[in-house]
Amino acid sequence: MQKKVVLFMLCVLLGLPVFAQKNYQNFKVSVYTRAYEVEKMKDLHWLDSTWNIISSQVKVDKIYLETHRDLLIVPQSTIDQAKKFFSDRGVEVGGGITYTVNEANNFETFCYTNPEHRKKVQEIAEYTAKNFDDFILDDFFFTNCKCDLCIAAKGKMSWTEYRVKLMTEAGEELVIKPAKKVNPDVKVIIKYPNWYDHFQGLGFDLEHGPQIFDAVWTGTETRDPSGNQHLQAYLGYNVVRYFDNLRPGFNLGGWVDSGGSSMGMDRYAEQLWITAFAKAPEVTLFAYNQLIGTRLRDTHRTAWQGQGTSFDWNEMMEPVNINGKEVVPTTLARAAGYTFEKIDQFMGKLGKPVGIKSYKPYNSNGEDFLPNYLGMIGMPMDMLPVFPTDQKVVLLTEQAKYDEDLVSKIQAQLRRGGDVVITTGLLKAIPEQIAQIAELRCSDLKAIVNDFGRYGVSEKDILIPQVLYYTNDAWETISAGRPLTGGVSGFPMLTRAQYSKGNLYVMTIPDNMGELYDLPAGVLNSLRQVVGRDLDVRIEGPANVSLYVYDNGTFIVESFLNEPVTINVITGQATTKLNDLVDGSVINAYKPLDAPATTTMFRMPTTPVSTFKVTIMPHSYKVFEKK
Ligand SMILES: [Zn+2]
């Protein structure tokens, strides 16, 4: 703090602009520029006027200049001019490559089997390394080629096997090694997109990639959650943590584009702050063209504005003075700048993210992207590529079936006195192995349910798989049925079987994962309690409210609902107050009227807790410190 004040005084005394001395305190902000726009930078007037639009609305630490996309290679003289322009303005410069032949043709990539394509890929890497000390490979360093050369070379391998082998080799031999030969100091960074569960099918190799490249970058673009990629908003947080867990400390940034802004500018802002909440050290704005071309329009103002939301449209639209001249906001760049200014106020107070440990073996799939749905129902996720051995609870989805030694690891966890929560997807995938612990089954039988007894009623019918068990060897702790509409009861939502000193739980996942959001609060509260035992805070309330937990007593609750919501925050009894790190207010613990739901068959250990009532505005967050 002292330093900042001194710096400020010095600037004032010397007549220097104060703004030039300081960008955001808690994260770096960068802009990625496609080859199309870098190519336009040969026109200095265009460059100066467009950069002015961006830099007058958001503070930028670094710019990435792409050398290649869709076979467009930016000429040397233009790269030289652009590098000088940004360096002269104190903006750090890095490079970028998009290895597409034609992005517009179903994301046509290079063919890494074809010798001519391979030569081109290497030349582009060398050209870029000659110009920059670091460069990022945007999204497309995978292959979807099925030409006759690829078909012949694949032979009897699966496409996944062939492509993973091919792309790992291409990364080392065509990109990393040639680049370092030209520029031994160059850092080659791979940016992975948001579709992580499907990577291996296209050749992205999360086992070796993060090790052979100098660092990774993370696509946190979630845009429309109901679109074809099933991009739940929570993915933006989860995927940053997961990629960091692949090689801790080497996930250097998150990456957001304007795709969500068509749903309202709040959706764009949410992606930016979620990326920062996951502690990505740098937030990259994709891309230069969107920051100048996406004009702020009234249609970007959402229906729930005017209630004091975290993204406040009217406040964002106020004139701003960033580089010495007051401007009225005109483009997407200001939405980004405004969002960063708000979160920079408290980001420095958050610790290291922690969550419910969920084991995803390398290059596995099954119940694709489920942890993001669990994040949306208030379970803080922390996916990692090894089975953790220091947790009270380990969560296993269907993907864990890729580990051939899984059962012995589950048994060891239970013998230690820990719990293991598996999903119905995993039970169905490896019934014989799970039977070593408890003879449970999950077949193709389904049930339509809407009534969860003391845990509440859902407004919609939910289709679930049936879990079967031997009576008295296991028991359902949350049961579901359909008595309201004439059906029968007694299908497990949560099943418990004891083994040694621990418990194996089966969590029933609806056939449509999105129906997790229709479960009543009572069911969600109990699931959060069982799965979240390693964390010192949890929430009670409906779905579409997420919780982010840090290791220093701070946490964030965020609502993705379109209307205000009141939830309970549950902490240990030692906490009596919550300090709001955004507005400085204090919330005191209260005594809830209703005791938490329990059944005679199943009783959670009743450790004393403190309960806090918290109201969150639509699409907004609250940041707390426990006191
Ligand atoms: Zn091919």
XYZ file of C-alpha atoms and ligand atoms in Angstrom:
628
model
C 0.000 0.000 0.000
C 2.775 2.354 1.047
C 4.584 1.743 -2.230
C 1.506 2.605 -4.230
C 1.077 5.889 -2.406
C 4.726 6.828 -2.962
C 4.462 5.917 -6.618
C 1.347 8.001 -6.929
C 3.011 11.032 -5.306
C 6.045 10.624 -7.553
C 3.862 10.563 -10.648
C 2.031 13.673 -9.529
C 5.313 15.506 -8.790
C 6.874 14.583 -12.115
C 3.679 15.286 -14.004
C 3.550 11.702 -15.261
C 0.210 10.101 -15.940
C -0.635 7.966 -12.906
C -2.535 5.419 -14.981
C 0.589 4.292 -16.838
C 2.140 3.032 -13.639
C -0.424 0.499 -12.648
C -2.698 -2.018 -14.232
C -4.754 -4.534 -12.225
C -3.002 -5.692 -9.056
C -4.066 -9.334 -8.922
C -3.956 -10.655 -12.475
C -2.536 -9.805 -15.857
C -4.794 -8.904 -18.770
C -3.853 -9.660 -22.355
C -5.411 -9.391 -25.798
C -5.024 -12.045 -28.468
C -4.912 -10.866 -32.068
C -5.808 -13.070 -35.037
C -3.514 -13.049 -38.090
C -6.278 -11.216 -40.005
C -6.000 -8.192 -37.710
C -2.212 -8.380 -37.326
C -2.055 -8.228 -41.112
C -4.149 -5.015 -41.028
C -1.596 -3.486 -38.657
C 0.527 -2.595 -41.697
C -1.761 0.462 -41.764
C -0.490 2.548 -38.824
C -3.574 4.739 -38.816
C -5.828 1.683 -38.461
C -3.566 0.289 -35.760
C -3.446 3.511 -33.763
C -7.182 4.216 -33.961
C -8.257 0.677 -33.091
C -5.762 0.335 -30.251
C -7.106 3.589 -28.886
C -10.622 2.085 -28.735
C -9.342 -0.874 -26.706
C -6.798 0.816 -24.441
C -9.161 3.637 -23.465
C -11.628 1.097 -22.035
C -9.534 -1.703 -20.519
C -5.963 -1.832 -19.216
C -3.862 -4.299 -21.204
C -0.511 -5.707 -20.037
C 0.283 -7.877 -23.004
C -0.720 -8.454 -26.603
C -0.348 -11.680 -28.562
C 0.214 -11.214 -32.292
C -0.682 -14.192 -34.415
C 1.596 -15.069 -37.333
C -0.629 -17.667 -39.003
C -4.287 -18.675 -39.353
C -6.054 -20.294 -42.289
C -2.836 -20.234 -44.353
C -2.517 -16.467 -43.952
C 1.063 -15.721 -42.884
C 1.627 -12.156 -41.719
C 4.619 -10.546 -43.536
C 7.763 -9.797 -41.553
C 7.569 -6.023 -42.060
C 4.052 -5.908 -40.580
C 5.088 -7.984 -37.564
C 8.065 -5.676 -37.012
C 5.871 -2.585 -37.164
C 3.236 -3.997 -34.803
C 5.833 -5.219 -32.287
C 7.427 -1.778 -32.199
C 4.067 -0.026 -31.863
C 3.123 -1.991 -28.736
C 6.611 -2.053 -27.194
C 6.775 1.750 -27.529
C 3.573 1.933 -25.489
C 4.876 -0.302 -22.705
C 2.752 -3.285 -23.727
C 4.440 -6.672 -23.564
C 4.341 -8.595 -26.871
C 4.008 -12.345 -27.474
C 3.203 -14.463 -30.502
C 0.460 -16.840 -31.502
C -0.288 -19.520 -34.058
C -3.572 -20.997 -35.146
C -2.888 -24.216 -37.000
C -5.983 -24.199 -39.181
C -6.122 -24.683 -42.923
C -9.628 -23.198 -43.054
C -11.418 -22.459 -39.794
C -14.632 -21.699 -41.686
C -14.692 -25.203 -43.209
C -15.742 -27.135 -40.060
C -12.507 -26.128 -38.313
C -10.311 -27.811 -40.948
C -6.943 -28.572 -39.359
C -3.638 -29.569 -40.867
C -2.976 -33.217 -41.718
C -0.082 -34.352 -39.572
C 0.361 -37.509 -41.651
C 0.929 -35.584 -44.877
C 4.657 -34.671 -45.347
C 3.825 -31.384 -47.105
C 1.529 -30.263 -44.290
C 4.139 -31.267 -41.710
C 6.724 -29.134 -43.465
C 4.368 -26.148 -43.400
C 3.589 -26.655 -39.692
C 7.302 -26.620 -38.880
C 7.994 -23.529 -41.000
C 5.246 -21.608 -39.205
C 6.684 -22.592 -35.802
C 10.166 -21.480 -36.844
C 8.930 -18.176 -38.267
C 7.026 -17.434 -35.055
C 9.919 -18.425 -32.763
C 12.219 -16.104 -34.705
C 9.910 -13.197 -33.875
C 8.819 -13.866 -30.281
C 10.171 -15.185 -26.988
C 6.857 -16.858 -26.247
C 3.927 -17.915 -28.344
C 0.582 -19.601 -27.790
C -0.958 -22.262 -29.997
C -4.614 -21.319 -30.187
C -7.212 -24.124 -29.740
C -6.510 -25.979 -32.950
C -3.370 -28.022 -32.378
C -5.418 -31.173 -32.867
C -6.405 -33.053 -35.991
C -9.755 -34.041 -37.419
C -8.222 -35.263 -40.676
C -9.469 -38.567 -42.092
C -7.774 -38.408 -45.471
C -6.568 -41.587 -47.151
C -3.039 -41.047 -45.813
C -4.372 -40.891 -42.239
C -6.632 -43.906 -42.762
C -3.678 -45.957 -44.022
C -1.315 -44.788 -41.283
C -3.863 -45.465 -38.525
C -3.938 -49.178 -39.434
C -5.489 -51.209 -36.628
C -5.143 -48.517 -33.989
C -8.255 -46.648 -32.816
C -8.557 -43.045 -33.990
C -7.856 -41.949 -30.431
C -4.661 -44.027 -30.211
C -3.443 -42.893 -33.616
C -4.175 -39.224 -33.111
C -2.768 -38.972 -29.563
C 0.462 -40.592 -30.749
C 0.575 -38.465 -33.900
C -0.075 -35.106 -32.208
C 2.282 -35.701 -29.289
C 5.038 -36.484 -31.772
C 4.095 -33.493 -33.956
C 4.187 -31.193 -30.908
C 7.731 -32.210 -30.091
C 9.212 -32.706 -33.558
C 7.423 -30.072 -35.659
C 6.803 -27.292 -33.149
C 8.805 -27.382 -29.902
C 12.199 -28.625 -31.113
C 12.342 -26.540 -34.324
C 11.169 -23.434 -32.440
C 13.855 -23.829 -29.774
C 16.490 -24.405 -32.433
C 15.665 -21.000 -33.914
C 15.238 -19.287 -30.538
C 16.578 -21.243 -27.532
C 14.758 -18.888 -25.137
C 11.337 -19.326 -26.678
C 8.478 -20.591 -24.530
C 5.952 -22.627 -26.463
C 2.534 -22.609 -24.812
C -0.397 -24.799 -25.747
C -3.876 -23.420 -25.277
C -6.410 -26.128 -24.604
C -10.055 -25.430 -25.397
C -13.081 -26.104 -23.196
C -14.044 -29.599 -24.480
C -11.488 -31.429 -22.302
C -13.360 -34.751 -21.965
C -13.188 -35.278 -25.730
C -9.587 -34.206 -26.341
C -8.024 -37.617 -26.818
C -10.329 -38.378 -29.746
C -8.733 -35.508 -31.683
C -5.154 -35.998 -30.483
C -4.811 -33.604 -27.532
C -2.849 -35.575 -24.938
C -3.334 -34.271 -21.398
C -0.905 -36.837 -19.990
C 2.130 -35.679 -21.980
C 1.125 -32.309 -23.447
C 1.441 -30.235 -20.257
C 4.848 -31.847 -19.655
C 6.385 -31.337 -23.110
C 5.112 -27.789 -23.679
C 6.513 -24.967 -21.541
C 3.074 -24.089 -20.185
C -0.639 -24.436 -20.883
C -3.467 -21.954 -21.340
C -7.145 -22.634 -20.662
C -10.223 -21.892 -22.740
C -12.811 -20.811 -20.181
C -15.372 -19.853 -22.783
C -18.711 -21.236 -21.648
C -21.127 -19.016 -23.546
C -24.547 -20.665 -23.854
C -25.014 -23.517 -21.334
C -27.841 -25.053 -23.375
C -25.820 -25.166 -26.602
C -24.314 -28.174 -28.371
C -21.156 -28.327 -26.243
C -22.958 -28.588 -22.877
C -20.838 -25.736 -21.525
C -22.118 -25.152 -18.005
C -20.957 -21.831 -16.585
C -19.046 -23.615 -13.808
C -16.800 -25.260 -16.430
C -14.866 -21.984 -16.699
C -13.696 -22.457 -13.106
C -13.354 -26.242 -13.075
C -11.254 -26.474 -16.213
C -8.664 -23.957 -14.960
C -8.239 -25.931 -11.742
C -8.056 -29.248 -13.603
C -5.398 -28.092 -16.062
C -3.413 -26.617 -13.181
C -3.602 -29.964 -11.381
C -2.084 -31.673 -14.447
C 1.175 -29.787 -13.798
C 0.795 -27.385 -10.878
C 2.039 -23.877 -11.564
C 2.188 -24.276 -15.342
C -1.337 -23.207 -16.240
C -0.626 -19.575 -16.957
C -3.904 -18.160 -18.149
C -7.574 -18.336 -19.019
C -9.164 -17.212 -22.252
C -12.596 -15.747 -22.944
C -14.245 -14.675 -26.205
C -17.311 -12.563 -26.892
C -19.521 -15.570 -27.716
C -21.566 -15.209 -24.536
C -22.328 -11.523 -24.990
C -25.209 -12.275 -27.346
C -27.009 -13.654 -24.249
C -26.444 -10.360 -22.421
C -23.272 -8.683 -21.257
C -23.626 -10.334 -17.816
C -22.828 -13.722 -19.413
C -19.602 -12.287 -20.850
C -18.624 -10.726 -17.512
C -19.382 -13.959 -15.637
C -16.882 -15.848 -17.770
C -14.181 -13.285 -17.029
C -14.640 -13.271 -13.274
C -15.015 -17.065 -13.061
C -11.660 -17.354 -14.830
C -10.132 -15.063 -12.220
C -11.902 -16.858 -9.307
C -10.086 -20.042 -10.429
C -6.846 -18.081 -9.962
C -5.730 -18.019 -13.575
C -2.727 -15.651 -13.362
C -3.633 -13.990 -16.672
C -6.946 -13.396 -18.418
C -6.731 -13.274 -22.204
C -9.386 -11.461 -24.184
C -10.107 -13.092 -27.521
C -9.789 -11.200 -29.640
C -8.672 -7.811 -30.942
C -11.411 -7.798 -33.608
C -14.152 -8.517 -31.054
C -12.905 -5.815 -28.685
C -13.218 -3.195 -31.423
C -16.160 -4.698 -33.314
C -18.639 -5.819 -30.660
C -20.485 -2.551 -29.981
C -22.397 -2.116 -26.735
C -26.120 -2.193 -27.500
C -29.268 -2.008 -25.406
C -29.913 -5.676 -26.196
C -26.835 -6.493 -24.081
C -28.649 -5.080 -21.034
C -30.352 -7.982 -19.281
C -33.847 -7.994 -17.768
C -32.546 -8.330 -14.196
C -30.450 -5.150 -14.299
C -31.234 -2.392 -11.799
C -31.277 -4.607 -8.688
C -27.685 -4.068 -7.633
C -26.196 -6.979 -9.577
C -22.445 -7.651 -9.677
C -22.388 -6.573 -13.311
C -24.173 -3.209 -13.255
C -24.948 -2.080 -16.807
C -25.560 1.589 -15.956
C -22.380 1.841 -13.910
C -20.415 0.129 -16.700
C -21.750 2.654 -19.248
C -20.484 5.663 -17.295
C -17.665 7.694 -18.925
C -14.229 6.429 -18.004
C -10.711 7.836 -18.042
C -8.057 5.156 -18.411
C -5.358 6.575 -20.673
C -5.636 10.267 -19.944
C -8.762 10.992 -21.921
C -12.337 10.526 -20.803
C -14.368 8.342 -23.154
C -17.937 7.075 -23.273
C -17.925 3.250 -23.414
C -18.530 1.950 -26.922
C -17.463 -1.693 -27.164
C -17.035 -5.010 -25.394
C -13.634 -3.798 -24.163
C -15.345 -1.619 -21.565
C -17.409 -4.537 -20.218
C -14.097 -6.330 -19.651
C -12.389 -3.295 -18.123
C -15.308 -2.646 -15.772
C -15.406 -6.293 -14.656
C -11.674 -6.370 -13.944
C -11.822 -3.137 -11.916
C -14.547 -4.621 -9.688
C -12.915 -7.985 -8.974
C -9.440 -6.522 -8.553
C -10.735 -4.974 -5.299
C -10.908 -8.342 -3.523
C -9.016 -10.951 -5.573
C -5.865 -10.361 -3.525
C -7.645 -11.486 -0.355
C -8.494 -14.956 -1.658
C -6.258 -17.942 -0.890
C -5.578 -21.035 -2.949
C -8.673 -22.725 -4.407
C -9.733 -25.999 -2.754
C -12.592 -28.359 -3.573
C -14.055 -31.843 -3.593
C -11.401 -34.106 -5.056
C -12.619 -35.984 -8.100
C -10.319 -38.431 -9.860
C -10.155 -38.323 -13.666
C -7.535 -40.706 -15.130
C -5.693 -39.298 -18.165
C -7.560 -39.335 -21.480
C -10.720 -40.824 -19.953
C -14.363 -40.195 -20.716
C -17.818 -41.253 -19.502
C -20.565 -39.117 -17.944
C -18.902 -36.365 -19.952
C -18.561 -32.992 -18.202
C -20.571 -34.151 -15.159
C -18.353 -32.318 -12.618
C -19.439 -29.019 -14.191
C -23.073 -29.865 -13.485
C -22.096 -30.771 -9.917
C -20.388 -27.395 -9.653
C -23.668 -25.794 -10.703
C -25.492 -27.523 -7.819
C -23.101 -26.040 -5.297
C -20.390 -28.689 -5.017
C -16.929 -27.089 -5.318
C -14.989 -29.311 -7.716
C -11.294 -30.109 -7.852
C -10.526 -32.668 -10.573
C -7.148 -34.322 -10.625
C -5.341 -37.053 -12.585
C -4.373 -39.201 -9.562
C -6.439 -40.908 -6.868
C -6.011 -38.694 -3.787
C -4.975 -40.385 -0.550
C -5.393 -37.524 1.921
C -9.126 -36.892 1.734
C -12.141 -37.789 3.877
C -14.186 -38.135 0.683
C -13.156 -39.038 -2.868
C -15.647 -38.568 -5.714
C -15.506 -40.977 -8.648
C -17.518 -40.577 -11.844
C -17.686 -43.086 -14.675
C -14.304 -41.902 -15.959
C -12.540 -43.586 -13.035
C -13.191 -46.921 -14.802
C -10.065 -46.234 -16.883
C -7.916 -47.080 -13.839
C -7.352 -50.836 -13.776
C -6.356 -50.705 -10.103
C -9.367 -48.668 -9.065
C -10.887 -51.164 -6.648
C -7.755 -51.535 -4.553
C -7.544 -47.739 -4.316
C -11.193 -47.500 -3.223
C -10.613 -50.247 -0.644
C -7.555 -48.465 0.744
C -9.507 -45.224 1.092
C -12.338 -47.020 2.957
C -9.906 -48.882 5.237
C -8.353 -45.539 6.159
C -11.801 -44.538 7.414
C -12.560 -42.313 4.452
C -15.610 -42.354 2.220
C -15.915 -42.869 -1.505
C -18.839 -41.467 -3.479
C -19.357 -43.114 -6.850
C -21.918 -42.201 -9.493
C -24.468 -44.541 -11.035
C -22.451 -44.251 -14.251
C -19.400 -45.825 -12.613
C -21.466 -48.526 -10.891
C -23.019 -49.473 -14.208
C -19.639 -49.524 -15.966
C -17.740 -51.796 -13.526
C -20.332 -53.750 -11.445
C -18.088 -56.769 -10.787
C -15.339 -54.599 -9.391
C -17.675 -52.553 -7.196
C -19.179 -55.855 -5.992
C -15.874 -56.537 -4.213
C -16.980 -53.775 -1.851
C -20.773 -54.092 -2.003
C -23.024 -56.068 -4.315
C -24.874 -53.152 -5.827
C -26.266 -53.033 -9.325
C -27.341 -50.363 -11.781
C -29.017 -51.818 -14.839
C -30.953 -50.288 -17.719
C -34.069 -50.042 -15.509
C -35.322 -46.493 -15.044
C -37.762 -44.719 -12.771
C -39.601 -41.423 -13.190
C -39.562 -39.582 -9.866
C -40.709 -36.278 -8.387
C -41.168 -36.882 -4.654
C -38.208 -37.229 -2.290
C -40.108 -37.588 0.988
C -38.713 -35.400 3.729
C -36.155 -34.014 1.273
C -38.798 -32.283 -0.806
C -40.661 -32.391 -4.082
C -39.430 -31.459 -7.537
C -41.563 -29.383 -9.870
C -40.710 -31.651 -12.789
C -40.571 -35.396 -13.308
C -36.979 -36.619 -13.321
C -35.799 -39.791 -15.075
C -33.250 -41.725 -13.022
C -31.500 -45.102 -13.304
C -32.531 -47.663 -10.686
C -29.913 -48.713 -8.128
C -30.512 -52.195 -6.690
C -28.972 -53.543 -3.476
C -29.271 -56.393 -1.013
C -31.542 -55.279 1.810
C -29.566 -54.678 4.998
C -26.223 -54.962 3.190
C -26.781 -51.431 1.915
C -29.594 -48.915 2.349
C -30.910 -45.907 0.532
C -30.320 -42.726 2.489
C -32.265 -40.536 0.093
C -35.192 -42.177 -1.612
C -37.307 -40.999 -4.516
C -40.669 -41.927 -5.992
C -43.666 -40.599 -7.841
C -46.640 -40.836 -5.447
C -47.917 -37.399 -6.477
C -48.755 -38.702 -9.914
C -49.717 -42.236 -9.019
C -46.343 -43.958 -9.148
C -44.550 -45.955 -6.482
C -41.768 -44.964 -4.112
C -38.463 -46.352 -3.146
C -35.807 -45.668 -5.773
C -32.455 -44.633 -4.307
C -31.024 -41.179 -4.967
C -28.200 -41.845 -2.524
C -27.238 -45.331 -1.349
C -24.824 -46.199 1.421
C -22.865 -49.409 1.996
C -20.368 -49.817 4.812
C -16.966 -51.388 4.224
C -14.184 -51.628 6.809
C -14.031 -48.212 8.502
C -15.585 -46.239 5.651
C -18.711 -45.818 3.541
C -19.245 -46.355 -0.138
C -22.001 -44.086 -1.425
C -23.719 -44.301 -4.788
C -25.021 -40.950 -6.008
C -27.792 -41.358 -8.568
C -27.296 -39.127 -11.617
C -30.442 -38.427 -13.700
C -30.237 -39.661 -17.311
C -30.269 -36.015 -18.354
C -27.605 -34.407 -16.143
C -29.380 -31.076 -16.533
C -32.182 -32.499 -14.356
C -29.820 -32.327 -11.385
C -30.940 -28.675 -11.378
C -34.555 -29.785 -10.812
C -33.766 -31.661 -7.589
C -35.309 -30.007 -4.518
C -33.040 -28.089 -2.163
C -33.397 -30.780 0.524
C -31.841 -33.428 -1.723
C -29.088 -31.096 -2.892
C -28.286 -30.018 0.686
C -27.793 -33.632 1.796
C -25.693 -34.527 -1.243
C -23.487 -31.476 -0.648
C -23.038 -32.504 2.984
C -22.010 -36.087 2.143
C -19.649 -35.174 -0.698
C -18.230 -31.969 0.779
C -16.925 -33.218 4.147
C -13.373 -32.048 3.485
C -14.445 -28.430 3.156
C -15.149 -26.047 6.011
C -18.086 -24.374 4.298
C -21.134 -25.545 2.336
C -24.384 -24.083 1.102
C -28.064 -24.949 1.419
C -30.485 -23.914 -1.275
C -31.538 -24.547 -4.860
C -29.393 -25.456 -7.860
C -27.645 -22.897 -10.043
C -25.794 -21.419 -7.091
C -22.070 -22.226 -7.022
C -19.550 -22.148 -4.211
C -15.831 -21.436 -4.613
C -13.711 -22.192 -1.549
C -10.174 -20.991 -0.734
C -7.706 -22.296 1.821
C -7.544 -19.097 3.897
C -11.092 -18.870 5.221
C -12.475 -16.990 2.240
C -15.134 -18.185 -0.171
C -17.432 -16.930 -2.932
C -21.074 -17.780 -3.603
C -22.344 -17.049 -7.088
C -25.888 -17.291 -8.435
C -26.646 -18.075 -12.082
C -30.386 -17.624 -11.508
C -32.400 -14.884 -13.203
C -34.031 -13.817 -9.937
C -32.669 -13.075 -6.431
C -32.112 -16.113 -4.210
C -31.640 -16.554 -0.467
C -29.437 -19.435 0.654
C -27.922 -20.687 3.883
C -24.169 -20.763 4.263
C -23.065 -23.424 6.763
C -19.690 -23.206 8.512
C -18.073 -24.690 11.589
C -19.327 -23.349 14.917
C -16.150 -21.344 15.519
C -17.230 -18.929 12.791
C -19.733 -16.392 14.103
C -19.561 -13.693 11.446
C -19.055 -13.402 7.712
C -17.301 -10.285 6.439
C -18.494 -9.257 2.979
C -15.290 -8.407 1.091
C -17.156 -6.457 -1.599
C -19.237 -3.990 0.411
C -17.669 -4.329 3.877
C -20.907 -5.404 5.596
C -21.059 -8.123 8.262
C -23.512 -11.031 8.505
C -24.095 -12.654 11.888
C -24.936 -16.325 12.401
C -28.596 -17.122 13.131
C -30.477 -20.043 14.617
C -32.401 -21.884 11.878
C -35.998 -22.814 12.765
C -35.920 -26.251 11.160
C -33.431 -28.911 12.128
C -31.595 -30.390 9.138
C -33.371 -33.363 7.575
C -32.329 -36.769 8.899
C -33.823 -40.240 8.726
C -33.709 -42.986 11.296
C -31.690 -45.146 8.921
C -29.160 -42.492 8.194
C -27.791 -39.767 10.360
C -24.868 -37.563 9.453
C -22.468 -36.841 12.309
C -24.067 -33.836 13.980
C -21.125 -31.504 14.410
C -22.279 -28.085 15.612
C -22.492 -25.553 12.837
C -23.117 -21.872 12.293
C -25.748 -20.862 9.762
C -25.811 -17.587 7.826
C -28.601 -16.280 5.628
C -27.267 -14.778 2.394
C -29.283 -13.172 -0.402
C -27.661 -13.037 -3.836
C -28.852 -10.922 -6.736
C -29.326 -12.521 -10.203
C -26.078 -13.501 -11.946
C -24.078 -12.063 -9.079
C -21.468 -13.115 -6.547
C -20.740 -12.400 -2.909
C -17.282 -12.745 -1.437
C -16.835 -13.583 2.237
C -14.196 -14.035 4.857
C -15.039 -16.176 7.896
C -14.571 -14.499 11.277
Zn -4.729 -36.757 -43.100
